[in-house]
Coordinates of C-alpha atoms in Angstrom, one line a residue:
M1 CA 7.5 1.9 -17.8
C2 CA 5.4 -1.1 -18.9
R3 CA 8.3 -2.6 -20.7
S4 CA 10.6 -2.1 -17.8
A5 CA 8.1 -3.8 -15.5
A6 CA 7.7 -6.7 -17.9
A7 CA 11.5 -7.0 -18.1
D8 CA 11.6 -7.3 -14.3
G9 CA 9.1 -10.2 -14.4
I10 CA 6.0 -8.1 -13.5
K11 CA 2.9 -9.4 -15.3
T12 CA 0.1 -7.2 -13.8
I13 CA 0.1 -3.5 -12.8
V14 CA -2.6 -1.7 -10.8
A15 CA -2.5 1.9 -11.9
T16 CA -2.9 4.1 -8.8
P17 CA -3.1 7.8 -9.7
H18 CA -3.2 10.2 -6.8
M19 CA -6.8 10.9 -5.7
F20 CA -8.2 13.6 -3.5
D21 CA -4.8 15.0 -2.6
G22 CA -5.6 18.6 -3.3
V23 CA -2.9 18.7 -6.0
H24 CA -3.8 16.3 -8.8
E25 CA -7.1 16.2 -10.5
T26 CA -9.0 13.1 -9.5
P27 CA -10.0 11.4 -12.8
D28 CA -13.4 9.7 -13.3
K29 CA -13.6 6.0 -14.1
D30 CA -14.0 6.5 -17.8
T31 CA -10.9 8.7 -18.0
I32 CA -8.9 6.1 -16.1
N33 CA -10.0 3.3 -18.3
R34 CA -9.4 5.3 -21.5
K35 CA -5.8 6.2 -20.4
I36 CA -5.1 2.6 -19.4
E37 CA -6.2 1.4 -22.9
M38 CA -3.9 4.0 -24.5
V39 CA -1.0 2.8 -22.5
L40 CA -1.7 -0.8 -23.3
E41 CA -1.8 -0.1 -27.0
A42 CA 1.4 1.9 -26.9
S43 CA 3.3 -0.8 -24.9
D44 CA 2.0 -3.7 -27.1
R45 CA 0.2 -5.1 -24.1
C46 CA 3.4 -6.5 -22.5
V47 CA 1.7 -6.3 -19.1
D48 CA -1.9 -6.2 -17.9
I49 CA -3.0 -2.9 -16.4
L50 CA -5.9 -2.7 -13.9
P51 CA -7.6 0.5 -12.6
G52 CA -7.2 1.8 -9.1
G53 CA -6.0 4.9 -7.2
E54 CA -3.9 6.1 -4.3
V55 CA -6.4 7.9 -2.1
R56 CA -5.1 10.6 0.1
Y57 CA -6.9 10.8 3.5
S58 CA -9.7 13.4 3.3
Y59 CA -13.3 13.8 4.2
E60 CA -14.2 13.2 0.6
I61 CA -13.4 9.5 0.9
F62 CA -16.4 8.9 3.2
Q63 CA -18.8 10.0 0.4
E64 CA -16.8 8.0 -2.1
A65 CA -16.8 4.9 0.0
E66 CA -20.6 4.9 0.1
N67 CA -20.8 5.5 -3.7
P68 CA -21.7 2.3 -5.6
H69 CA -19.7 3.7 -8.6
T70 CA -16.8 4.8 -6.5
R71 CA -13.3 5.3 -8.1
I72 CA -11.4 4.4 -5.0
K73 CA -11.5 0.6 -5.2
L74 CA -8.6 -1.3 -6.6
N75 CA -9.7 -3.1 -9.8
G76 CA -13.3 -2.8 -8.5
S77 CA -12.6 -5.0 -5.5
S78 CA -13.5 -4.3 -1.9
Y79 CA -9.9 -3.0 -1.2
M80 CA -8.6 0.6 -1.5
L81 CA -5.1 2.1 -1.2
L82 CA -5.1 4.8 1.5
E83 CA -2.3 7.3 1.8
F84 CA -1.5 9.4 4.9
P85 CA 0.4 12.7 5.0
F86 CA 4.1 12.0 5.3
Q87 CA 4.6 14.1 8.4
A88 CA 1.5 13.2 10.5
I89 CA -1.3 10.7 11.2
P90 CA -4.8 12.1 10.7
P91 CA -6.7 12.6 13.9
N92 CA -9.2 9.9 14.9
I93 CA -7.7 7.6 12.3
E94 CA -9.0 4.5 14.1
V95 CA -12.6 5.9 13.6
T96 CA -11.8 6.5 9.9
I97 CA -10.7 2.9 9.5
F98 CA -13.9 1.7 11.2
Q99 CA -16.1 3.8 8.9
I100 CA -14.3 2.7 5.7
L101 CA -14.6 -1.0 6.8
N102 CA -18.3 -0.4 7.7
A103 CA -18.8 0.8 4.1
G104 CA -17.6 -2.6 2.9
I105 CA -14.1 -1.4 1.9
T106 CA -10.8 -2.7 3.3
P107 CA -8.1 0.0 3.4
V108 CA -4.5 -0.9 2.5
I109 CA -2.2 1.7 4.0
A110 CA 0.3 2.9 1.4
H111 CA 4.0 3.2 2.4
P112 CA 3.5 3.4 6.2
E113 CA 7.3 3.1 6.6
R114 CA 7.7 6.6 5.0
N115 CA 5.4 8.3 7.5
L116 CA 7.4 10.2 10.2
K117 CA 5.0 9.4 13.1
I118 CA 5.1 5.7 12.2
Q119 CA 8.8 5.8 12.1
Q120 CA 8.9 7.3 15.6
H121 CA 6.0 5.2 17.0
P122 CA 5.7 1.9 15.0
R123 CA 2.9 0.7 17.2
I124 CA 0.6 2.9 15.1
I125 CA 0.7 0.5 12.1
A126 CA 0.2 -2.5 14.4
E127 CA -2.9 -1.0 15.8
L128 CA -4.3 0.0 12.4
I129 CA -3.8 -3.6 11.2
E130 CA -5.4 -4.9 14.3
R131 CA -8.4 -2.8 13.4
G132 CA -8.6 -4.5 10.0
A133 CA -6.3 -2.6 7.6
F134 CA -3.4 -4.0 5.6
A135 CA 0.0 -2.5 4.9
Q136 CA 1.8 -2.0 1.6
I137 CA 5.6 -1.3 1.6
D138 CA 7.4 0.6 -1.1
A139 CA 10.1 -1.3 -2.9
G140 CA 12.2 1.9 -2.8
S141 CA 12.1 1.9 1.0
I142 CA 13.5 -1.7 1.1
T143 CA 16.3 -0.8 -1.4
K144 CA 17.2 2.4 0.5
S145 CA 16.1 4.6 -2.4
F146 CA 14.3 6.8 0.1
G147 CA 17.0 6.9 2.7
Q148 CA 17.9 5.2 5.9
E149 CA 14.8 5.9 8.0
P150 CA 12.2 4.5 5.6
Y151 CA 14.6 1.5 5.1
L152 CA 14.8 0.8 8.8
S153 CA 11.1 1.3 9.3
A154 CA 10.3 -1.1 6.4
K155 CA 12.6 -3.7 7.8
K156 CA 11.0 -3.5 11.2
I157 CA 7.5 -3.7 9.8
I158 CA 8.3 -6.6 7.6
E159 CA 10.2 -8.5 10.2
A160 CA 7.3 -8.0 12.6
G161 CA 4.9 -9.7 10.1
L162 CA 2.9 -6.5 9.6
A163 CA 3.5 -6.1 5.9
H164 CA 1.1 -7.7 3.3
F165 CA 2.2 -6.2 0.0
I166 CA 5.4 -4.8 -1.6
A167 CA 4.7 -2.3 -4.5
T168 CA 6.9 -0.4 -6.9
D169 CA 5.1 2.9 -6.3
A170 CA 6.6 3.8 -9.7
H171 CA 6.4 7.3 -11.0
H172 CA 8.9 7.4 -13.8
N173 CA 11.1 5.1 -15.9
D174 CA 14.4 6.8 -14.9
R175 CA 13.7 7.2 -11.1
R176 CA 11.3 5.3 -9.0
R177 CA 11.2 2.7 -11.7
P178 CA 8.7 -0.2 -11.9
V179 CA 11.0 -2.8 -10.4
L180 CA 10.1 -5.3 -7.7
S181 CA 12.8 -8.1 -7.9
S182 CA 15.5 -6.3 -5.9
A183 CA 13.2 -5.5 -3.0
A184 CA 11.7 -9.0 -3.0
A185 CA 15.2 -10.5 -2.8
I186 CA 16.1 -8.3 0.2
A187 CA 12.8 -9.1 1.9
A188 CA 13.5 -12.8 1.4
D189 CA 16.8 -12.3 3.2
W190 CA 14.9 -10.8 6.2
V191 CA 11.9 -13.1 6.5
G192 CA 12.4 -16.0 4.0
E193 CA 11.2 -16.8 0.5
D194 CA 7.6 -17.8 1.3
Y195 CA 6.7 -14.6 3.1
A196 CA 8.5 -12.4 0.7
R197 CA 6.9 -14.1 -2.3
S198 CA 3.4 -13.7 -0.7
M199 CA 3.9 -9.9 -0.7
V200 CA 4.6 -9.7 -4.4
E201 CA 2.5 -12.6 -5.8
E202 CA -0.1 -14.4 -3.7
N203 CA -1.5 -11.5 -1.7
P204 CA -1.6 -9.0 -4.7
E205 CA -3.3 -11.7 -6.8
A206 CA -5.9 -12.3 -4.1
L207 CA -6.5 -8.5 -3.8
I208 CA -7.2 -7.9 -7.5
N209 CA -9.5 -10.9 -7.5
D210 CA -11.4 -9.5 -4.4
Q211 CA -10.4 -12.5 -2.3
V212 CA -9.3 -12.9 1.3
I213 CA -5.6 -12.0 1.6
P214 CA -4.0 -15.4 2.2
C215 CA -0.8 -14.5 4.0
Q216 CA -1.4 -12.6 7.2
P217 CA 1.3 -13.5 9.7
D218 CA 0.8 -13.2 13.4
P219 CA 2.4 -9.9 14.3
D220 CA 5.5 -10.0 16.5
I221 CA 4.8 -6.8 18.5
D222 CA 7.7 -7.4 20.8
A223 CA 10.1 -7.3 17.8
L224 CA 8.3 -4.2 16.5
L225 CA 8.5 -2.3 19.7
G226 CA 11.6 -3.6 21.3
R227 CA 9.5 -4.6 24.3
R228 CA 8.4 -1.0 25.0
A229 CA 5.4 -0.1 27.0
K230 CA 2.1 -1.5 25.8
K231 CA 0.1 1.6 26.2
S232 CA -2.1 2.2 23.2
W233 CA -0.8 4.8 20.8
F234 CA -4.3 6.2 20.2
T235 CA -4.7 6.7 24.0
F236 CA -1.2 8.1 24.3
W237 CA -1.7 10.8 21.7
R238 CA -5.1 12.0 22.9

């Protein structure tokens, strides 16, 4: 996978194993670093690999967020990758976002375009970003690898200026491969070279260096919603 990524022009990978999802064992920091070193050696260090994790929403993340030695930060920065269930939005998620931010960690929402509720009610992602979160879109959604609905949702989110990162979300070298170039080219057709490049270069570089995310477009909520009613989603679903 590292060689495939390098062949696509990728220079740095943030390894994001599943954490706190009730299925996979959440590794400790030493285990993560040891495995990264093994992969680097096996791949002749053709790319740089940094530690991170894809954190499934759970009550455990509150304790982790307050732990000075937490595993949930991306490359030890003040950012974390937060994953929702695919079929639902956790209750009181706006409170969760506030609590995570209050602990000094900024959540990056993983693949919101693949969440059924966000597909149906795209204002959700707009309100989460308004509260201080960022959004990361899967390359496979942009290239239609996950089907039509994630593709349409990704396009809508990106064209509305609500996406900040595009990631491979790679799992294997045969399927869900570590390739970004195709998705970046499609995104450039939608929103132009500068914005597309920021999602695969400038913004990720700022994140891993724990800097302010430089490209944060003003959201076009009218485009996102098709000028639907402005009632808050959080109010609507209570």
